[in-house]
XYZ file of C-alpha atoms in Angstrom:
365
model
C 0.227 0.023 0.293
C 2.710 2.325 1.119
C 4.347 1.413 -2.408
C 1.290 2.465 -4.460
C 0.939 5.805 -2.360
C 4.785 6.641 -3.490
C 4.073 5.809 -6.986
C 0.833 8.170 -6.983
C 2.844 10.777 -5.329
C 5.423 10.592 -7.934
C 3.088 10.474 -10.648
C 1.116 13.612 -8.973
C 4.634 15.478 -8.837
C 5.793 14.461 -12.421
C 2.074 16.062 -13.527
C 2.281 19.161 -11.401
C 6.170 19.905 -12.992
C 4.787 19.336 -15.932
C 1.697 21.895 -16.085
C 4.195 24.701 -14.013
C 6.706 24.210 -17.112
C 3.880 24.977 -19.346
C 2.243 27.444 -17.495
C 5.066 29.381 -15.664
C 6.482 30.905 -19.292
C 2.882 32.064 -19.881
C 2.278 33.691 -16.596
C 5.622 35.239 -15.911
C 6.339 36.232 -19.989
C 4.167 39.334 -19.715
C 5.701 40.758 -16.569
C 9.179 40.012 -18.159
C 8.352 41.613 -21.344
C 6.980 44.623 -19.388
C 10.129 45.052 -17.189
C 12.314 44.667 -20.611
C 10.005 47.211 -22.407
C 10.652 49.649 -19.516
C 14.240 49.297 -19.168
C 14.838 49.841 -22.774
C 13.471 52.993 -22.428
C 15.699 53.605 -19.831
C 18.661 56.298 -20.785
C 21.623 54.279 -21.972
C 24.259 53.988 -19.207
C 27.172 54.469 -21.823
C 26.027 58.201 -22.506
C 27.179 61.035 -19.918
C 25.417 64.390 -19.822
C 27.576 67.087 -18.687
C 26.333 70.304 -17.828
C 28.178 73.418 -19.368
C 30.413 74.960 -17.116
C 29.556 78.419 -15.699
C 31.159 81.131 -17.905
C 32.636 78.900 -20.614
C 30.444 80.511 -23.441
C 31.505 83.908 -22.771
C 35.252 83.057 -22.494
C 34.728 81.456 -26.243
C 32.926 84.408 -27.475
C 35.888 86.613 -26.379
C 38.250 84.579 -28.626
C 39.314 86.415 -31.806
C 37.862 85.387 -35.077
C 39.840 84.249 -37.987
C 39.120 84.637 -41.720
C 41.864 83.101 -44.241
C 43.813 85.422 -46.428
C 44.678 84.609 -49.854
C 47.831 83.191 -49.063
C 46.184 80.634 -46.469
C 43.497 79.775 -48.764
C 46.342 78.886 -51.551
C 48.014 76.686 -49.196
C 44.615 74.948 -47.921
C 43.622 74.191 -51.439
C 47.222 72.620 -52.557
C 47.677 70.666 -49.488
C 44.917 69.943 -47.885
C 45.749 71.062 -44.686
C 46.667 74.215 -42.634
C 47.870 75.370 -39.512
C 46.523 78.384 -37.252
C 48.724 78.903 -34.459
C 47.387 79.684 -31.087
C 43.812 80.417 -32.227
C 42.834 78.687 -28.930
C 44.975 80.473 -26.795
C 43.643 80.533 -23.747
C 44.958 78.058 -20.599
C 41.921 78.060 -18.956
C 39.533 77.190 -21.271
C 41.625 74.350 -22.587
C 41.880 72.896 -19.151
C 38.011 73.112 -18.509
C 37.404 71.488 -21.819
C 39.884 68.532 -20.954
C 37.903 68.001 -17.473
C 34.709 68.103 -19.031
C 35.665 65.677 -21.707
C 36.776 63.279 -19.166
C 33.599 63.624 -17.250
C 31.914 62.715 -20.660
C 33.858 60.276 -21.730
C 36.678 59.961 -24.591
C 36.323 56.239 -26.368
C 37.808 54.275 -25.985
C 39.428 54.857 -22.949
C 36.199 55.299 -20.939
C 32.784 54.401 -21.156
C 30.779 56.545 -23.745
C 29.398 57.097 -27.118
C 30.940 59.094 -29.996
C 29.436 62.539 -30.913
C 29.886 63.798 -27.609
C 28.519 67.131 -28.295
C 25.162 66.572 -28.040
C 25.676 65.493 -24.502
C 28.609 67.514 -23.461
C 27.860 71.023 -22.197
C 31.468 72.248 -22.726
C 31.687 70.939 -26.342
C 28.273 72.604 -27.006
C 29.524 76.165 -25.954
C 32.548 75.352 -28.017
C 30.472 74.666 -31.063
C 27.978 77.537 -30.277
C 30.095 80.484 -28.877
C 33.724 79.521 -30.516
C 35.086 81.277 -33.418
C 35.350 78.027 -35.461
C 32.208 77.653 -37.330
C 33.110 81.025 -38.660
C 36.710 79.902 -39.827
C 35.036 76.416 -41.204
C 32.904 78.996 -43.218
C 35.987 81.163 -44.361
C 37.784 77.699 -45.426
C 35.002 76.253 -47.544
C 34.304 80.129 -49.018
C 30.418 79.467 -48.072
C 28.049 82.025 -46.243
C 26.932 79.275 -43.805
C 28.012 75.892 -42.388
C 26.413 73.189 -40.152
C 28.089 71.117 -37.704
C 27.991 67.460 -38.826
C 30.225 65.583 -36.294
C 32.455 65.983 -32.995
C 35.029 63.980 -31.690
C 37.223 64.008 -28.569
C 40.955 62.525 -28.774
C 43.302 61.367 -26.068
C 46.561 59.492 -26.820
C 48.405 57.905 -24.084
C 52.283 58.010 -23.962
C 54.139 55.791 -26.203
C 57.413 53.953 -25.520
C 58.218 54.378 -29.069
C 56.272 57.078 -31.243
C 54.369 55.996 -34.298
C 51.022 55.553 -36.142
C 48.213 54.988 -34.009
C 45.439 55.190 -36.666
C 44.822 53.612 -39.912
C 45.038 55.788 -43.115
C 41.552 57.323 -43.215
C 39.713 60.334 -44.917
C 36.989 61.929 -42.492
C 34.476 62.595 -45.309
C 33.402 59.424 -46.803
C 30.839 60.574 -49.081
C 31.013 59.121 -52.216
C 29.804 59.859 -55.929
C 29.428 63.871 -54.700
C 32.145 65.692 -56.620
C 30.782 68.877 -55.589
C 30.168 68.010 -51.685
C 32.513 69.624 -49.602
C 33.437 69.645 -45.974
C 36.276 70.947 -43.631
C 37.740 69.386 -40.380
C 38.438 71.753 -37.375
C 41.306 70.044 -35.441
C 42.184 71.947 -32.102
C 45.489 70.894 -29.688
C 44.211 71.473 -25.777
C 47.607 70.323 -24.898
C 51.117 70.360 -26.981
C 50.670 67.707 -29.615
C 54.489 66.677 -30.847
C 54.048 64.496 -33.955
C 50.641 64.162 -33.877
C 49.330 63.828 -37.073
C 50.483 62.745 -40.468
C 49.150 63.572 -43.820
C 49.553 62.766 -47.535
C 49.659 66.388 -48.735
C 47.432 66.880 -52.086
C 45.612 63.709 -51.636
C 42.270 65.482 -51.242
C 42.531 66.359 -54.876
C 43.711 62.908 -56.552
C 42.248 59.525 -56.761
C 44.050 56.531 -55.315
C 44.478 53.201 -57.441
C 44.838 51.319 -54.144
C 43.122 47.947 -53.181
C 39.919 48.775 -51.419
C 37.104 46.850 -49.668
C 33.528 48.409 -50.424
C 34.452 52.011 -50.889
C 37.711 53.681 -51.976
C 37.119 55.955 -49.094
C 37.727 53.568 -46.472
C 39.510 49.937 -45.714
C 42.089 50.842 -48.183
C 45.538 49.000 -48.594
C 47.748 50.977 -46.166
C 50.937 50.408 -47.454
C 49.837 51.542 -50.895
C 48.580 54.912 -49.404
C 51.844 55.793 -47.735
C 54.146 54.143 -50.538
C 52.674 54.269 -54.193
C 49.981 56.777 -53.814
C 52.279 59.505 -51.871
C 55.088 58.840 -54.484
C 52.627 59.517 -57.330
C 51.405 62.744 -55.490
C 55.299 63.735 -54.589
C 56.212 63.468 -58.376
C 53.203 65.793 -59.334
C 53.634 68.462 -57.002
C 57.386 68.252 -57.206
C 57.832 68.089 -53.426
C 57.416 65.484 -50.627
C 53.735 64.325 -50.024
C 54.126 62.689 -46.595
C 54.471 64.694 -43.728
C 54.230 65.007 -40.211
C 53.071 68.005 -38.019
C 53.436 69.361 -34.389
C 51.517 71.303 -32.535
C 51.593 73.749 -29.398
C 48.677 73.975 -26.905
C 45.720 75.896 -28.797
C 46.732 75.582 -32.497
C 44.371 74.555 -34.592
C 44.447 72.559 -37.860
C 41.979 72.859 -40.895
C 41.791 69.318 -42.494
C 40.407 68.945 -46.104
C 37.294 66.111 -45.597
C 38.962 63.943 -48.686
C 42.556 64.473 -47.360
C 44.379 61.180 -46.391
C 45.854 61.055 -42.557
C 46.226 59.248 -39.502
C 46.958 59.908 -35.650
C 50.286 59.186 -34.211
C 51.350 58.395 -30.482
C 54.296 60.300 -28.953
C 56.294 59.693 -25.661
C 53.962 62.908 -24.424
C 50.517 62.440 -24.095
C 48.003 64.760 -25.752
C 44.289 65.888 -25.831
C 42.247 67.265 -28.681
C 39.167 67.800 -30.218
C 37.668 67.576 -33.570
C 34.822 69.229 -35.698
C 33.411 68.335 -38.721
C 31.554 71.199 -40.866
C 29.682 71.040 -44.032
C 27.813 73.938 -45.876
C 24.264 74.562 -45.163
C 23.002 73.200 -48.224
C 24.468 69.798 -47.669
C 21.995 66.905 -48.753
C 21.638 63.877 -45.920
C 22.546 61.147 -48.157
C 24.799 58.040 -48.660
C 27.418 57.529 -46.158
C 26.248 60.219 -44.077
C 23.116 58.292 -43.502
C 25.230 55.239 -42.342
C 28.001 56.786 -39.809
C 27.998 54.749 -36.770
C 28.495 57.868 -34.841
C 25.313 59.022 -35.795
C 23.066 55.980 -35.877
C 22.333 55.885 -31.877
C 20.810 59.200 -32.408
C 18.597 57.874 -35.292
C 15.558 59.272 -33.849
C 17.199 62.589 -34.468
C 18.234 62.499 -38.276
C 16.594 64.024 -41.233
C 14.969 61.803 -43.845
C 17.259 60.542 -46.472
C 17.709 62.832 -49.635
C 16.283 65.706 -47.343
C 18.564 68.984 -46.461
C 20.993 68.587 -43.101
C 18.899 69.902 -40.340
C 17.499 69.485 -36.855
C 19.403 69.143 -33.859
C 22.028 66.907 -34.829
C 23.129 69.438 -37.841
C 22.897 72.840 -36.306
C 23.806 76.026 -38.026
C 27.020 77.406 -36.588
C 27.802 80.081 -38.493
C 26.428 82.531 -38.964
C 25.683 82.627 -35.009
C 22.126 82.601 -34.247
C 22.084 82.065 -30.505
C 18.005 81.884 -30.352
C 17.945 79.667 -33.140
C 20.738 77.484 -31.835
C 19.071 77.643 -28.006
C 15.780 76.335 -29.401
C 17.348 73.001 -30.671
C 16.527 70.188 -28.274
C 19.576 69.211 -26.385
C 21.015 67.291 -24.778
C 20.054 64.154 -27.208
C 19.594 61.417 -24.974
C 20.187 58.019 -26.201
C 18.009 54.789 -24.392
C 19.310 51.272 -24.621
C 16.455 50.922 -27.026
C 18.245 53.276 -29.376
C 21.420 51.733 -28.551
C 20.349 48.316 -29.569
C 18.560 49.094 -32.616
C 21.786 51.252 -33.785
C 23.761 47.892 -33.078
C 21.594 45.852 -34.883
C 20.919 48.134 -38.149
C 25.136 48.504 -38.234
C 25.015 44.445 -38.764
C 22.223 44.788 -41.525
C 24.350 47.342 -43.155
C 27.665 45.435 -42.971
C 25.729 42.216 -44.120
C 24.570 44.197 -47.347
C 28.047 45.633 -47.787
C 29.415 41.872 -47.887
C 26.389 40.763 -50.125
C 26.794 43.647 -52.914
C 23.448 45.077 -52.037
C 22.141 48.675 -52.486
C 23.559 50.394 -49.834
C 22.103 53.777 -49.930
C 18.448 55.166 -50.961
C 18.959 56.821 -54.648
C 18.660 60.774 -53.835
C 19.356 61.436 -57.701
C 15.946 62.386 -58.626
C 15.733 64.564 -55.802
C 16.800 68.087 -56.673
C 18.624 69.871 -54.226
């Protein structure tokens, strides 16, 4: 009798376990989904909002402006890079900027998302009140420019100085010969042997092997060897050049100029801003840039003009218009994971040789 009861108990226990295994997911799934959905709407912990340091905007407004003269314009046109010495000649501003950069994060040295001006008040003040938008407009010879990207850089001390980046161009936009962009690179500390350039490369096409795009993932040895030699012969002078900077120096870098960063025995901090004429269209590679993908909710439609809080007009300065734009642009965990997912989709399309961009040829500018 006892053995029968044990068998019945075992059978009942097995039935209960089976029923629970079927029921528990049905009972628990909705609450779990609710928790997950709520968590996905939370701000992404990889983004850090930094308030604007008090009085920083006024300090930027007090800086002198600079417009290119004919000699500077000729050098920038020929070489693709031009150094403006001491344009940020204010040690207090530079110290405040470095402190704010570390608070907001400098990838990959501490956790943060790219394009930091959308969350870092110090960089926002630099963009809004500094003389760099006007400088970019002068370099591009256009009446108005928009900011398209920002980046913060920190290079550790290196036992042996050498390249710390691949050869690259900042402007990956293809099939748009009339499109222009200019980078403004700002040295916040002394930066010996900081950047290496292939002078004149912004006006020439290379014949190096590449993957997916001639402006990205290019044979590195070919760029500094065959391509640089061809430019040296065409220019009648050396094409490869490494530049050093003092704290406060600013470099204008043409968007299609091949260059790379270098590390030195001395650590360095810098900021770079990228500008395009206000009439630039949001198309092709601009729509797939990883640094903007986290902020997809704030992007304009493909083939439309650059506009909205991600692409503010910086010159001419209009404080009311700039201040009316949404800021900070907070990224949620949902934004983060969707951006990663769409990047994987893009990489698959590249690998499969599929159409990568919306055709904007039928849309008038």
